[in-house]
Short mmCIF file of C-alpha atoms and ligand atoms in Angstrom, two decimals:
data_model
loop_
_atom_site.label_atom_id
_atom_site.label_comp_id
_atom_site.label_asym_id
_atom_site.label_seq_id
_atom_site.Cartn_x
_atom_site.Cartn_y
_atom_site.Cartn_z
CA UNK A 121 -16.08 -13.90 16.85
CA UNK A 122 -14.05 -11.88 13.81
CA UNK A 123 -12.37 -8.79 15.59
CA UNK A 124 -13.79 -5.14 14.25
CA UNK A 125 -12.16 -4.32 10.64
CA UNK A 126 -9.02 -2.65 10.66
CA UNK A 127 -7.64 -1.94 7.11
CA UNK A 128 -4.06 -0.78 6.54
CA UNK A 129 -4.57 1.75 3.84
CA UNK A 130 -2.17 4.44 5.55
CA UNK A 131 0.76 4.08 8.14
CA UNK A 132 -1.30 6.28 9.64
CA UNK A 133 -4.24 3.69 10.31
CA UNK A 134 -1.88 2.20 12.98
CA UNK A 135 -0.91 3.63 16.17
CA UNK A 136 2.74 4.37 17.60
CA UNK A 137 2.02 1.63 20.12
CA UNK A 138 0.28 -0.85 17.92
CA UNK A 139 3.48 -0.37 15.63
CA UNK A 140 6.20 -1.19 18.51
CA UNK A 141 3.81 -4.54 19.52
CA UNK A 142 3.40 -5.45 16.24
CA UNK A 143 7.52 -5.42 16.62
CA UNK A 144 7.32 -7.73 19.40
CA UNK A 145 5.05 -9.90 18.10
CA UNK A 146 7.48 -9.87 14.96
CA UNK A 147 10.42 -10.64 17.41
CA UNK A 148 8.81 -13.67 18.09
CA UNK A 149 7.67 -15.48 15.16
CA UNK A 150 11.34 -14.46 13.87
CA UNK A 151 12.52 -16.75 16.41
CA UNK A 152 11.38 -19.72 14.91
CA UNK A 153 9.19 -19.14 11.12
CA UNK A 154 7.57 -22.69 11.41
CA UNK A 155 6.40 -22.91 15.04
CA UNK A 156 3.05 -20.81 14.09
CA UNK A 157 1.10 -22.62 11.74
CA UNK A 158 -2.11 -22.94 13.96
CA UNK A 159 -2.49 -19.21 14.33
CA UNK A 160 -4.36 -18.64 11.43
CA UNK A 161 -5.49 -22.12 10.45
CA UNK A 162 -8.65 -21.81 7.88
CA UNK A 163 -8.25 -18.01 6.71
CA UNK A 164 -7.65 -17.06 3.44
CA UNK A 165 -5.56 -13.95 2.36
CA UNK A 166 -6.24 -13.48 -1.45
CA UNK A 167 -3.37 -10.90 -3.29
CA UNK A 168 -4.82 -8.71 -6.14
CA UNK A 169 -1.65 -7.50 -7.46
CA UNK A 170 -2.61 -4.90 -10.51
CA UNK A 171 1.39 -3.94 -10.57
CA UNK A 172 4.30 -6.16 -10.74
CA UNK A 173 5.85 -7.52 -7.17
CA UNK A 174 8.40 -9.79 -5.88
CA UNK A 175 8.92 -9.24 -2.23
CA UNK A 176 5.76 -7.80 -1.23
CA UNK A 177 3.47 -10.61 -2.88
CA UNK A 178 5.74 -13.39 -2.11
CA UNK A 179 6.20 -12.69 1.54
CA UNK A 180 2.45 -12.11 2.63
CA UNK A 181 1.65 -15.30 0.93
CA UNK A 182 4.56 -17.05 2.41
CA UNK A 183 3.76 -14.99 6.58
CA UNK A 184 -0.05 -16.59 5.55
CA UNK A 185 1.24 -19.67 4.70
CA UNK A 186 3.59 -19.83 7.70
CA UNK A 187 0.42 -18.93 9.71
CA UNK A 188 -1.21 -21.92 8.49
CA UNK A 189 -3.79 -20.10 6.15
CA UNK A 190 -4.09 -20.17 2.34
CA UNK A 191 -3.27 -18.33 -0.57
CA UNK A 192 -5.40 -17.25 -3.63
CA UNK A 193 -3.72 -14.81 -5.74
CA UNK A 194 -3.99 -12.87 -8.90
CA UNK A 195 -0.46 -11.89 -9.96
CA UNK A 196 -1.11 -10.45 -13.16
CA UNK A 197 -4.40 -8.05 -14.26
CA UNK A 198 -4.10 -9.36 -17.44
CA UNK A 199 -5.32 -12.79 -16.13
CA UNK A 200 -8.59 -11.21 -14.55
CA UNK A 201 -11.36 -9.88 -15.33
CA UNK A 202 -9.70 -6.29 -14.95
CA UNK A 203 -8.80 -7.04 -18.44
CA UNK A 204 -12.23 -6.79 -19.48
CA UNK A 205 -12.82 -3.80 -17.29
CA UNK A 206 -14.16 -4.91 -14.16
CA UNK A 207 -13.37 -2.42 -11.36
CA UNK A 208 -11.18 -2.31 -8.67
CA UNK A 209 -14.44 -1.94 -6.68
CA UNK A 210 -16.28 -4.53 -8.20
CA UNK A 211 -13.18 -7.05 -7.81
CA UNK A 212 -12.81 -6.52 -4.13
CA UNK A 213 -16.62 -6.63 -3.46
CA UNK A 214 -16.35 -10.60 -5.24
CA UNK A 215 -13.11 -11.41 -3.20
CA UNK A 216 -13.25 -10.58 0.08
CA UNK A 217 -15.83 -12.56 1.91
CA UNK A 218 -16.76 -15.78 0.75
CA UNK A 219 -13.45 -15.77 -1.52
CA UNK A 220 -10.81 -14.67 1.14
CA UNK A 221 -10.92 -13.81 4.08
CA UNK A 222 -8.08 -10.57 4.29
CA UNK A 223 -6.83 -8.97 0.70
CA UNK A 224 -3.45 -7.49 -0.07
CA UNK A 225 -3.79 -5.35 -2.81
CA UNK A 226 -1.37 -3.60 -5.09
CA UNK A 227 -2.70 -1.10 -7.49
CA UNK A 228 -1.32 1.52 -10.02
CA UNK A 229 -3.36 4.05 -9.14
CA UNK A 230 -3.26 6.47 -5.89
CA UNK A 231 -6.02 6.12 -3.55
CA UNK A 232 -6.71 2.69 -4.94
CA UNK A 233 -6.39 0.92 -1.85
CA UNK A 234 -8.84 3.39 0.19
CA UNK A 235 -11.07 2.43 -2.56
CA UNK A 236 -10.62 -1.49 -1.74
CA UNK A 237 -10.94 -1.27 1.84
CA UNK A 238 -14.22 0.81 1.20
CA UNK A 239 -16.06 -1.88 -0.70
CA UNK A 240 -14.65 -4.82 0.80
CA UNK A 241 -16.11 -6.43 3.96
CA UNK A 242 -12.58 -8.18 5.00
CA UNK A 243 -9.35 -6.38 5.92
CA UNK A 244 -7.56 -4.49 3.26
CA UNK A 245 -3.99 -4.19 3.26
CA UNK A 246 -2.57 -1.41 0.74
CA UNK A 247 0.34 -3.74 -1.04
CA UNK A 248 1.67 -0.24 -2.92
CA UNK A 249 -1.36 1.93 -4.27
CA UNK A 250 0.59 4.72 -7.28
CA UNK A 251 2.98 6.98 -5.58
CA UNK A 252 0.71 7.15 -2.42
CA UNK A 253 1.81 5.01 0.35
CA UNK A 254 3.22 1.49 1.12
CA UNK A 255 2.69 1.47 4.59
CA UNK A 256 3.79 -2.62 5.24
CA UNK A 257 7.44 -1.68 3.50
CA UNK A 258 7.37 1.02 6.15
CA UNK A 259 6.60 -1.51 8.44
CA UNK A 260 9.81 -3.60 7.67
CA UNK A 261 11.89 -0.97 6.99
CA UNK A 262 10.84 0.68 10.68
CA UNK A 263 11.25 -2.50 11.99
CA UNK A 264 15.04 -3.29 10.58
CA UNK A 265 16.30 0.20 11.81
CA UNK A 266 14.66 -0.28 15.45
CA UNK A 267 16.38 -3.55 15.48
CA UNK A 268 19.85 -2.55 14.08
CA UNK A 269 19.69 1.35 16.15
CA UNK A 270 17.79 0.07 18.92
CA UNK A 271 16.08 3.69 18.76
CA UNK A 272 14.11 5.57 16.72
CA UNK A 273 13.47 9.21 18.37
CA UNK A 274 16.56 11.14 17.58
CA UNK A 275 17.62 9.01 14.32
CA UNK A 276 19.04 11.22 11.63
CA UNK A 277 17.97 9.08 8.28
CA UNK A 278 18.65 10.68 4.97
CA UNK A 279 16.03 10.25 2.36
CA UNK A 280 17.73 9.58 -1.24
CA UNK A 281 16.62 9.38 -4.87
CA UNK A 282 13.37 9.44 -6.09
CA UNK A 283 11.29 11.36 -3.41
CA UNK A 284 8.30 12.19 -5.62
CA UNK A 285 6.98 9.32 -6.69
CA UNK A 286 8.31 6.46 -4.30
CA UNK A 287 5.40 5.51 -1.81
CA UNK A 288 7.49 3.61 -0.04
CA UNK A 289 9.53 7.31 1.18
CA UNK A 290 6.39 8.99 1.57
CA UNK A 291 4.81 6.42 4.38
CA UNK A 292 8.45 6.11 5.37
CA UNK A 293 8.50 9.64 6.38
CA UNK A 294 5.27 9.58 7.97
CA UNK A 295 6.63 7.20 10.39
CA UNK A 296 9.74 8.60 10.95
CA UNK A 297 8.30 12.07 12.05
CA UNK A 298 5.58 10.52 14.10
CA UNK A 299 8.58 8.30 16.21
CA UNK A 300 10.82 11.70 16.28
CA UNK A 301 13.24 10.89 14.17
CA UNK A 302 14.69 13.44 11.62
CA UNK A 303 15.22 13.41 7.69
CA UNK A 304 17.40 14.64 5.53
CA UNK A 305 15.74 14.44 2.16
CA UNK A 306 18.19 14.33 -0.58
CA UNK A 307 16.22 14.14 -3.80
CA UNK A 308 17.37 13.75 -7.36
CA UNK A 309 17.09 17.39 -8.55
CA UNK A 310 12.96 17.56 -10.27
CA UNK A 311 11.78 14.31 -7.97
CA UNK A 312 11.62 16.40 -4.56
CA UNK A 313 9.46 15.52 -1.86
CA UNK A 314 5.98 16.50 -2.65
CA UNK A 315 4.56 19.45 -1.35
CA UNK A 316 1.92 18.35 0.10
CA UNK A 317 4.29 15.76 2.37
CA UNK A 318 6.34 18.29 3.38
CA UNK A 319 3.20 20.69 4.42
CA UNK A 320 1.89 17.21 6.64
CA UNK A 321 5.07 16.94 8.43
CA UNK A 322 5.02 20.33 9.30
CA UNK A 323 1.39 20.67 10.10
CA UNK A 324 0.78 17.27 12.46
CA UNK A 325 4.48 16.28 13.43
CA UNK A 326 5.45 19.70 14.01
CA UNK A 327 8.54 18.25 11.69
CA UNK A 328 10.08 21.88 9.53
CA UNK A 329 12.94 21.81 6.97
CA UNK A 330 16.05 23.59 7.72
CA UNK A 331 19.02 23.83 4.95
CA UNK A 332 21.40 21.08 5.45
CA UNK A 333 25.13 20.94 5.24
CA UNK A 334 25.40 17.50 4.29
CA UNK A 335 29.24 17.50 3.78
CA UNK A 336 30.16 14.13 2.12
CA UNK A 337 26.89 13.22 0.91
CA UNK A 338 26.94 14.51 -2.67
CA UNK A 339 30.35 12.06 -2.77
CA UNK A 340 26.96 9.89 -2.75
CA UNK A 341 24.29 11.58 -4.55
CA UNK A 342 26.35 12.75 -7.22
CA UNK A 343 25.93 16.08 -8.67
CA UNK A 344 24.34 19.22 -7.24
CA UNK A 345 21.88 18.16 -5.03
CA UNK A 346 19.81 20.47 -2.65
CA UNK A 347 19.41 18.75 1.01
CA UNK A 348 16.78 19.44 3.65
CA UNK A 349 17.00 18.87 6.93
CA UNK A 350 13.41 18.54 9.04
CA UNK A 351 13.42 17.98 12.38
CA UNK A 352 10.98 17.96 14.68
CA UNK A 353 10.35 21.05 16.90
CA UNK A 354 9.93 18.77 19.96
CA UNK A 355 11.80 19.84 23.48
CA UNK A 356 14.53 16.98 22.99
CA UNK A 357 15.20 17.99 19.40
CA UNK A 358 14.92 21.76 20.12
CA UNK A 359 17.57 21.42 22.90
CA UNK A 360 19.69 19.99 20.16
CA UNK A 361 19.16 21.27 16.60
CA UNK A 362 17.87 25.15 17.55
CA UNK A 363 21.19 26.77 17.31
CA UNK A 364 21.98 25.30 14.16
CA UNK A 365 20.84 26.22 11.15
CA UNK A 366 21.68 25.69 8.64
CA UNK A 367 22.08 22.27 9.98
CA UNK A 368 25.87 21.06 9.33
CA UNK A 369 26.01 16.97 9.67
CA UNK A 370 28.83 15.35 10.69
CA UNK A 371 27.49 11.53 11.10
CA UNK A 372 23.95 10.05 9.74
CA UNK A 373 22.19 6.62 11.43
CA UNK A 374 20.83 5.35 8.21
CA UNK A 375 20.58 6.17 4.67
CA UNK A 376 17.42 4.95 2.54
CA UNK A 377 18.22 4.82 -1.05
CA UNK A 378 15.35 4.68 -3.61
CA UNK A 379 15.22 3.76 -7.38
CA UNK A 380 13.95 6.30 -9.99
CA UNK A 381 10.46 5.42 -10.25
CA UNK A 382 10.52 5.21 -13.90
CA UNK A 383 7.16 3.38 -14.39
CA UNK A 384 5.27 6.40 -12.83
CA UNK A 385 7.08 8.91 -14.96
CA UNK A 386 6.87 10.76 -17.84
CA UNK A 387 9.86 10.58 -20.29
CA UNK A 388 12.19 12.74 -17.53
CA UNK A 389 15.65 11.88 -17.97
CA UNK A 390 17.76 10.46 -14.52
CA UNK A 391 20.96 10.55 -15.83
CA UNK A 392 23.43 10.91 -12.82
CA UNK A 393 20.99 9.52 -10.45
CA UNK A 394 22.55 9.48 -6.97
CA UNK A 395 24.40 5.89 -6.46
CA UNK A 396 26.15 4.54 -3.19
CA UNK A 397 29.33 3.03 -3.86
CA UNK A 398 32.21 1.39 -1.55
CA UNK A 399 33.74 4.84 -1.82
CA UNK A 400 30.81 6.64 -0.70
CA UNK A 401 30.43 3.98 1.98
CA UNK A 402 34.24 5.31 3.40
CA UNK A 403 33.32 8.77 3.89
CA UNK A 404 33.44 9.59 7.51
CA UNK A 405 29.71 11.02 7.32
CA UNK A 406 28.55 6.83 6.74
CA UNK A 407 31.12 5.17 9.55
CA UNK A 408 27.68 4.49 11.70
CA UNK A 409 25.29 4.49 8.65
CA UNK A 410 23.05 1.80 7.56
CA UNK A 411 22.33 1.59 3.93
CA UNK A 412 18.48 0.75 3.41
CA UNK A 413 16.39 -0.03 0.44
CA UNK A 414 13.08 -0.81 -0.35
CA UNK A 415 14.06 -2.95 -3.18
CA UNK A 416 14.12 -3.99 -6.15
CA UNK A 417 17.53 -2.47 -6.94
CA UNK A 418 18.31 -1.08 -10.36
CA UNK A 419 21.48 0.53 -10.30
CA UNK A 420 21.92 3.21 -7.29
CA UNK A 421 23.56 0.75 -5.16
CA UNK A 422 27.21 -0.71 -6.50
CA UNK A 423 26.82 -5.28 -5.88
CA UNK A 424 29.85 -4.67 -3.89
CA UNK A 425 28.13 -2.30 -1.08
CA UNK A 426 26.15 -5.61 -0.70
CA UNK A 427 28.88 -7.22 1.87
CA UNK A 428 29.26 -4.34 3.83
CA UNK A 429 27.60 -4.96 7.48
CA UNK A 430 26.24 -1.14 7.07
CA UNK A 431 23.98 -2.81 4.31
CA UNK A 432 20.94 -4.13 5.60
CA UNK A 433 18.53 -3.91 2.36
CA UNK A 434 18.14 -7.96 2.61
CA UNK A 435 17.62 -7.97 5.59
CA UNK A 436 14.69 -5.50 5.19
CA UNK A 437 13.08 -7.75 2.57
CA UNK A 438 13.61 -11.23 5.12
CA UNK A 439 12.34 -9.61 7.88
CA UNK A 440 8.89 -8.75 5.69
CA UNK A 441 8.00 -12.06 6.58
CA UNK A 442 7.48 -12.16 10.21
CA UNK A 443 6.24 -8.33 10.21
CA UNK A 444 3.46 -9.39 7.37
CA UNK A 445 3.06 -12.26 9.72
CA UNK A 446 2.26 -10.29 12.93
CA UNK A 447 0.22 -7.66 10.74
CA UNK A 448 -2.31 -10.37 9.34
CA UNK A 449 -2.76 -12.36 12.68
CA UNK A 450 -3.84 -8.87 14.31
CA UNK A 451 -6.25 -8.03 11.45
CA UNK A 452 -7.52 -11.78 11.59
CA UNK A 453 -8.05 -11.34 15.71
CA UNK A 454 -5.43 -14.24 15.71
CA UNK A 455 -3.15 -12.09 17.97
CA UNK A 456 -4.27 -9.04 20.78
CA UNK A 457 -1.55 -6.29 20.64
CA UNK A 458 -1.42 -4.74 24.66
CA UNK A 459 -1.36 -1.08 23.66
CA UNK A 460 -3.15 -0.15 26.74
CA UNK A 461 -4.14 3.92 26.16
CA UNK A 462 -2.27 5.09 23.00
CA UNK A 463 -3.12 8.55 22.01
CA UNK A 464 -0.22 8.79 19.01
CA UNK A 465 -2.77 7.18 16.72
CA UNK A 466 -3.94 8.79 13.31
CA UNK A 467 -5.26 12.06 13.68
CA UNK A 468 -8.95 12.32 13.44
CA UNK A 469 -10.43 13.67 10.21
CA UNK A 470 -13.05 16.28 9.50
CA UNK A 471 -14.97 15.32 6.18
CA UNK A 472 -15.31 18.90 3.67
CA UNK A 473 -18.20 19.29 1.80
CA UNK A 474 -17.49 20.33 -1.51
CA UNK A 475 -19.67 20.98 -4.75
CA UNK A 476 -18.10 20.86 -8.16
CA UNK A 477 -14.02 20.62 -6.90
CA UNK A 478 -12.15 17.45 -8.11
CA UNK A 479 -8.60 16.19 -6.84
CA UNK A 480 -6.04 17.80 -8.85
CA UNK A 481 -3.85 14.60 -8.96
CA UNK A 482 -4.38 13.42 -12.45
CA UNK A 483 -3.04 9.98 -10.98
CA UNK A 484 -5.86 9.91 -8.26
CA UNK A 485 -7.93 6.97 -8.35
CA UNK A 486 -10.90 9.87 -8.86
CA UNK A 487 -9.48 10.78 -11.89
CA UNK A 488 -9.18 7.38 -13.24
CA UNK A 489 -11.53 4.58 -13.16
CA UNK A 490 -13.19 6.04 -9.90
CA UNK A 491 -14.67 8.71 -12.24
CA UNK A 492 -17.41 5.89 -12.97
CA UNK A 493 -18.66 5.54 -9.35
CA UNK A 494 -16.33 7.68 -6.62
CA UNK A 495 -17.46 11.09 -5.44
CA UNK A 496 -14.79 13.46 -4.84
CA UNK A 497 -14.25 13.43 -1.07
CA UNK A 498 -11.95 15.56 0.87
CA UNK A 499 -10.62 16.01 4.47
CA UNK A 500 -10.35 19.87 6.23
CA UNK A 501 -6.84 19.76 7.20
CA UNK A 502 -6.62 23.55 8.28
CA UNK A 503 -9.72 25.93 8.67
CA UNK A 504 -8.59 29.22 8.00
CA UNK A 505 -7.22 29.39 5.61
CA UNK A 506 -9.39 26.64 3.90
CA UNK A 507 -7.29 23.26 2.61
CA UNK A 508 -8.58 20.41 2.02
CA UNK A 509 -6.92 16.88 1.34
CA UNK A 510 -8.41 14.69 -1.01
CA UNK A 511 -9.27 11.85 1.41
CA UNK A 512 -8.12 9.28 -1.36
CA UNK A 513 -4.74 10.05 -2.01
CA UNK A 514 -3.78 12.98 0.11
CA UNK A 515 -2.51 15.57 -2.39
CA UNK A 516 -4.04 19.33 -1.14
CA UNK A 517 -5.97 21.81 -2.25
CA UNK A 518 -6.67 25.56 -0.94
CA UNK A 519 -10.38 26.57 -1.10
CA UNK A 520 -10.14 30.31 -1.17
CA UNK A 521 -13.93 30.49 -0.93
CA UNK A 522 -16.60 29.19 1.07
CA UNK A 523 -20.50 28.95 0.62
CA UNK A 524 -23.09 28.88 2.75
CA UNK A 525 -25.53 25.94 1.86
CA UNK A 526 -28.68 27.66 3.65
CA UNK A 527 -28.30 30.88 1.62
CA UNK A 528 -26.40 29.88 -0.97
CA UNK A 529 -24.01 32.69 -1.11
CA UNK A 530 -20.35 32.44 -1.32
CA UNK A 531 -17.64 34.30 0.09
CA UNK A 532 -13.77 34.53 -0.06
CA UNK A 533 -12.02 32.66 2.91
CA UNK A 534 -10.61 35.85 4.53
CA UNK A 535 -13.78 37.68 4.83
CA UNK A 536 -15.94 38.06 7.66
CA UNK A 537 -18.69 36.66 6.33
CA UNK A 538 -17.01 33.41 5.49
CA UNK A 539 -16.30 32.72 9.21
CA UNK A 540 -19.56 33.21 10.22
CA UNK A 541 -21.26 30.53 8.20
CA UNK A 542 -21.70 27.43 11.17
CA UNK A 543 -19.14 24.72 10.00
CA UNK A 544 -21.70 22.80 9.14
CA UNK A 545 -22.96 24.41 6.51
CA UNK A 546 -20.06 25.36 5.13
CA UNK A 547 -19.36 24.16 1.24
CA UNK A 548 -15.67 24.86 0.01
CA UNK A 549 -15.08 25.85 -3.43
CA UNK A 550 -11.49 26.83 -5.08
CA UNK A 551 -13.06 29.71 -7.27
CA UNK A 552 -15.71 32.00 -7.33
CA UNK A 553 -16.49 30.66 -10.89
CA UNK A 554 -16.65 27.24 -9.28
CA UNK A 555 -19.13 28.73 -6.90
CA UNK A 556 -20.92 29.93 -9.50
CA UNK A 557 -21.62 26.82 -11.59
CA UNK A 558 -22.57 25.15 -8.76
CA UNK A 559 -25.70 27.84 -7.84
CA UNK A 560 -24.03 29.80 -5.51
CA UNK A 561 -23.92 33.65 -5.60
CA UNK A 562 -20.81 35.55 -4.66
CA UNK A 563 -20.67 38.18 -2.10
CA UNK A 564 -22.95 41.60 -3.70
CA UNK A 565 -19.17 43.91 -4.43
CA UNK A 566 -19.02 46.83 -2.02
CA UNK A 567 -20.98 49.90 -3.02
N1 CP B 254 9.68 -3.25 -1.86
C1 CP B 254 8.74 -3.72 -2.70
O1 CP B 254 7.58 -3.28 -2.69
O2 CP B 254 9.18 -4.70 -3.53
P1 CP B 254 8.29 -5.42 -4.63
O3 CP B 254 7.90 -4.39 -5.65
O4 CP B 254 9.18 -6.49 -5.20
O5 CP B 254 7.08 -5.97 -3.95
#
């Protein structure tokens, strides 16, 4: 019998204890690649990849292969029928089932794999969707650090480079927070964090910035750059970090270095983009540091850094192999993971209704080829005051007013009246005009 669906759209869509026995399962197949070849005998994994790949598309359809499955792939859009606009939706509806029987899929557009792993009846795995998430390089990266620190909780890991548009940070961070680790985000000056990250860490990790004193790091980075510390406000942390502030760091555990992003931007220059070189790798700061990357490299990581046993970016790619492996023979009900009760899952989500209010991330999957057939659909992610996240790719929105769908009036969030409407009838709108257009009236103006 095929196990219940479970898509990988998010990091968040696996647990804290799913994540450390997917590690153990990875442990093992490491061991010895070819011993596992009857685990997944007769599945296919088809790869849609709509962007280009090396490591991500080449090591799920090696971990299948090693698994004893097959590969279809499409490598290139321009060799499918996306090149005569077919939809992502459309595509995935065709593949998964009879085609395949689990889909990686890699897609420009954020949100894109939520999309996928709504229309398609076999697992989805999100292979990189925009500047959203890549939750499976979070995976490996996760994985390498546990291995090399032997710990997570308590890991001070320094964030580096591109921090706006880099999925593989943003899922990285996720993680990190949610295994009590803390970051020091050192973006190139205009690519900071986004907002709405930060907000998330904050908000269900309990994970706040603090200045940081980050002594020899900008001996790395280069230039004037601003760090941030965020730590969780957990007892362990607080015993340690509550005195200090701003945070001055002496050592870090790992330092995750990210390219500029350049094929998601728009004509910003990144000229003295931070760059780790042997002489950054001397500072005192680095003696215990690992140097990670997602990969591909362009140029913020000198080719003699790559010798250095601190340097464990290959090793981050090789070990995507065994991960991917232990990932797909879950989803396929090839493996069971003995989580026993885990309550550090994702947090559960309270659909909004909304009338008229669109995602304000032009790079959204609702703003591009989801216009033809997506609703806008948003999350509550605090209740007073209103904010919503746009269920797709994340980004946040406040709805300062909320209607009442029996009566049909509308009122701003901070007034009484608002809070009385029963949550179930309540319809969020970012302005009264909003409101308006879609047939609600607004509160009659004092007399
Ligand atoms: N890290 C990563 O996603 O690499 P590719 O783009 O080569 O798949």
């Amino acid at each position: 019998m095929r196990p219940a669906k479970r898509d990988l759209v998010s990091i968040d869509d696996l647990s804290s204890a799913e994540i450390m026995e997917l590690f153990r399962h990875a442990n093992e197949f490491r061991e010895d690649l070819r011993a596992w070849s009857h685990l997944c005998r007769g599945s296919i994994m088809a790869t849609l990849f709509f962007e280009p790949s090396t490591r991500t598309r080449l090591s799920f359809e090696s971990a299948m292969l090693r698994l004893g499955g097959g590969v279809i792939t499409a490598a290139d859009p321009q060799t499918t029928s996306a090149a005569k606009g077919e939809s992502l939706a459309d595509t995935v509806r065709v593949v998964g089932g009879a085609y395949a029987d689990i889909l990686v899929v890699r897609h420009p557009q954020d949100g894109a794999a939520r999309v996928a792993a709504h229309y398609a009846k076999v697992p989805v795995i999100n292979g990189g969707d925009g500047a959203h998430e890549h939750p499976t390089q979070t995976l490996c990266d996760l994985y390498t650090l546990w291995r090399e620190k032997g710990v997570l909780q308590g890991l001070d890991v320094v964030l580096c480079g591109d921090l706006r548009y880099s999925r593989t940070v943003h899922s990285f961070a996720y993680a990190l927070a949610r295994f009590g680790a803390n970051i020091i985000t050192v973006p190139y000056p205009g690519f900071e964090m986004p907002q709405f990250v930060l907000d998330r860490l904050d908000r269900e990790f309990g994970v706040r910035a603090s200045a940081a004193s980050v002594g020899e790091l900008p001996g790395i980075a280069g230039g004037e750059n601003s760090a941030a510390y965020l730590t969780a406000s957990r007892p362990h942390q607080l015993a340690l970090f509550t005195s200090l502030s701003p945070v001055h760091l002496e050592r870090i555990d790992a330092i995750y270095m990210t390219r500029a992003q350049r094929e998601r931007h728009r004509g910003e220059s990144t000229a003295n983009y931070p760059r780790i070189s042997r002489a950054s790798m001397a500072s005192e700061m680095m003696r215990d540091a690992r140097v990670m990357h997602p990969l591909p490299r362009v140029d913020e990581i000198d080719y003699d850094v790559d010798d250095d046993p601190r340097s464990i970016y290959f090793q981050q790619a090789e070990l995507g192999v065994p991960m991917r492996m232990a990932l797909m023979a879950f989803q396929l009900g090839s493996i069971r993971l003995e989580t026993g009760a885990d309550a550090v899952g994702a947090p559960a989500r309270q659909t909004a209704a909304v009338r008229g209010l669109r995602c304000r991330n032009d790079r959204c999957i609702t703003n591009g080829e989801g216009k033809l057939y997506l609703g806008a659909e948003f999350w509550l992610v605090t209740e007073w005051p209103p904010r919503l996240a746009c269920s797709y790719c994340g980004q946040e929105i406040d709805a300062a007013f909320v209607g009442s769908a029996t009566t049909e009036r509308v009122h701003r969030h901070d007034c009484s009246d608002a809070r009385r409407i029963r949550s179930e009838n309540r319809i969020f709108f970012e302005s009264e005009e909003q409101a308006r257009v879609a047939g609600f009236r607004p509160d009659e103006p004092a007399v």
